[in-house]
Amino acid sequence: MLEYDNIYYFVARHYNFYTGETNGFYIAAADADNTLQLYSLNLENKEDKKQWIETYRNAEMDPHLEQALTDYIDTIRRDVEVKTVSNDDYQLIDGNAEIPYAEAGVTFPLDAFSCDQYDEQCSRIVDLDNDGSVECIRKSIWYPSSLNSVLGLTIALYKEFDSYVHPTWLYFPCFTSLDRADYYPHSLGTVVDDTEMFETTSVQLWFQAFDQKVYTFYMKRIGQSSDYLLEVSLIEDEQLQPLLQYLLVAEKEYTFKCPDAQ
């Protein structure tokens, strides 16, 4: 509730149920004869395009790799823009280093887990840490059923140790805060600078190979907004090396609907 010029205004946020993304406000106010008027301030994406802002680049990156990564990103920009949770048609991105489990021809003991939770159709085989031994990663879309959850990506990783399968969270330590990591292992993140920490939700994760190495592309939505972080890294020798990060900022416009408008 707000008071301005001796008039009280009641303001309520309206948002996308699936993403929690704010898309405007309702404003109710009483006029001179105490009739309640309802206004609507809508916040809409402009042509569903996003501005790409480079927020981190590893200064020690090999120039050949740097060129290969930036060239690849230039080719997928539009695909990345449209495959975000802000769109109704939310689809996962797969990289060229991923093989569907059913087509991989490997014997990974997925039956050690309940099939309803770890569906083979959602699983991919990839050597994401470049150690010569493949992992099985399950990624799927989570559709919320309550106000306490949002549309996003669920991730599970199977790694085989000494003939048994160990499920683990996929956790990128160089891109995340250690605070609360035990409770939210893949829902916090930013680039290396801890002074600019964002609450984020995973929305895309894919793996692309360049020169026989697998690189990780990880995209997260910032808070309850239409803005995203895309982080590119190399996992090797049990170390994660940050390479690139982009902030994808949605272009927005406001439209104001008066009570008499139809």
Tab-separated table of C-alpha atoms in Angstrom, residues 130-229:
chain	number	residue	atom	x	y	z
A	130	ASN	CA	37.812	-35.116	-19.678
A	131	ASP	CA	39.289	-38.011	-17.722
A	132	GLY	CA	38.733	-40.664	-20.392
A	133	SER	CA	35.837	-42.254	-18.479
A	134	VAL	CA	32.305	-41.331	-19.481
A	135	GLU	CA	29.619	-40.119	-17.097
A	136	CYS	CA	25.878	-40.433	-17.406
A	137	ILE	CA	24.003	-37.204	-16.874
A	138	ARG	CA	20.248	-36.922	-16.562
A	139	LYS	CA	18.721	-33.558	-17.379
A	140	SER	CA	15.034	-32.819	-17.583
A	141	ILE	CA	12.573	-29.966	-17.291
A	142	TRP	CA	10.923	-29.378	-13.940
A	143	TYR	CA	7.380	-28.037	-14.176
A	144	PRO	CA	6.183	-26.458	-10.930
A	145	SER	CA	2.986	-27.452	-9.191
A	146	SER	CA	3.015	-24.833	-6.463
A	147	LEU	CA	4.048	-21.252	-5.783
A	148	ASN	CA	7.212	-22.475	-4.059
A	149	SER	CA	8.885	-23.840	-7.196
A	150	VAL	CA	9.713	-22.510	-10.652
A	151	LEU	CA	10.192	-23.883	-14.135
A	152	GLY	CA	13.782	-24.913	-14.633
A	153	LEU	CA	16.298	-27.683	-15.153
A	154	THR	CA	16.811	-30.703	-12.919
A	155	ILE	CA	20.243	-32.326	-13.077
A	156	ALA	CA	21.526	-35.658	-11.812
A	157	LEU	CA	24.916	-37.177	-12.496
A	158	TYR	CA	25.953	-40.825	-12.433
A	159	LYS	CA	29.640	-41.559	-12.099
A	160	GLU	CA	30.947	-45.105	-11.759
A	161	PHE	CA	33.539	-45.823	-9.085
A	162	ASP	CA	34.971	-49.325	-8.611
A	163	SER	CA	32.030	-51.053	-10.301
A	164	TYR	CA	29.282	-49.179	-8.512
A	165	VAL	CA	27.323	-46.108	-9.533
A	166	HIS	CA	27.398	-43.029	-7.405
A	167	PRO	CA	24.714	-40.351	-7.923
A	168	THR	CA	25.942	-36.849	-7.152
A	169	TRP	CA	24.954	-33.238	-7.637
A	170	LEU	CA	26.565	-31.448	-10.522
A	171	TYR	CA	28.386	-28.658	-8.737
A	172	PHE	CA	30.678	-26.030	-10.235
A	173	PRO	CA	32.718	-24.606	-7.342
A	174	CYS	CA	34.380	-21.768	-9.227
A	175	PHE	CA	31.028	-20.351	-10.271
A	176	THR	CA	29.126	-20.712	-7.019
A	177	SER	CA	29.155	-19.465	-3.483
A	178	LEU	CA	30.109	-21.999	-0.828
A	179	ASP	CA	27.448	-20.516	1.452
A	180	ARG	CA	24.377	-22.793	1.428
A	181	ALA	CA	25.973	-25.039	-1.208
A	182	ASP	CA	24.973	-28.139	0.755
A	183	TYR	CA	21.330	-27.132	0.476
A	184	TYR	CA	21.262	-25.586	-2.986
A	185	PRO	CA	24.105	-27.255	-4.883
A	186	HIS	CA	23.151	-26.029	-8.350
A	187	SER	CA	20.911	-23.012	-7.731
A	188	LEU	CA	23.431	-20.359	-6.741
A	189	GLY	CA	25.986	-18.901	-9.065
A	190	THR	CA	27.944	-16.099	-10.575
A	191	VAL	CA	31.340	-15.607	-12.071
A	192	VAL	CA	34.461	-15.679	-9.917
A	193	ASP	CA	33.816	-12.341	-8.136
A	194	ASP	CA	31.865	-13.094	-4.934
A	195	THR	CA	30.885	-9.437	-4.563
A	196	GLU	CA	28.359	-9.863	-7.377
A	197	MET	CA	26.427	-12.893	-6.203
A	198	PHE	CA	23.042	-13.679	-7.729
A	199	GLU	CA	20.288	-16.079	-6.787
A	200	THR	CA	19.914	-18.211	-9.890
A	201	THR	CA	17.958	-21.163	-11.255
A	202	SER	CA	19.493	-23.667	-13.674
A	203	VAL	CA	17.764	-23.636	-17.065
A	204	GLN	CA	20.209	-25.126	-19.604
A	205	LEU	CA	23.285	-27.349	-19.451
A	206	TRP	CA	25.038	-28.816	-22.460
A	207	PHE	CA	28.463	-30.081	-23.497
A	208	GLN	CA	30.311	-29.168	-26.682
A	209	ALA	CA	33.587	-30.688	-27.924
A	210	PHE	CA	36.424	-28.649	-29.438
A	211	ASP	CA	39.806	-30.221	-30.337
A	212	GLN	CA	38.914	-33.448	-28.527
A	213	LYS	CA	38.068	-31.751	-25.238
A	214	VAL	CA	34.591	-31.346	-23.757
A	215	TYR	CA	33.490	-27.886	-22.614
A	216	THR	CA	30.569	-27.144	-20.331
A	217	PHE	CA	27.906	-24.551	-21.161
A	218	TYR	CA	25.727	-23.701	-18.178
A	219	MET	CA	22.889	-21.174	-18.293
A	220	LYS	CA	21.005	-19.871	-15.262
A	221	ARG	CA	18.139	-17.454	-14.802
A	222	ILE	CA	18.795	-14.598	-12.380
A	223	GLY	CA	16.207	-14.414	-9.627
A	224	GLN	CA	12.644	-13.889	-10.844
A	225	SER	CA	13.650	-11.995	-13.954
A	226	SER	CA	14.140	-12.429	-17.705
A	227	ASP	CA	17.913	-12.054	-17.361
A	228	TYR	CA	20.345	-14.959	-17.619
A	229	LEU	CA	23.969	-15.936	-17.042
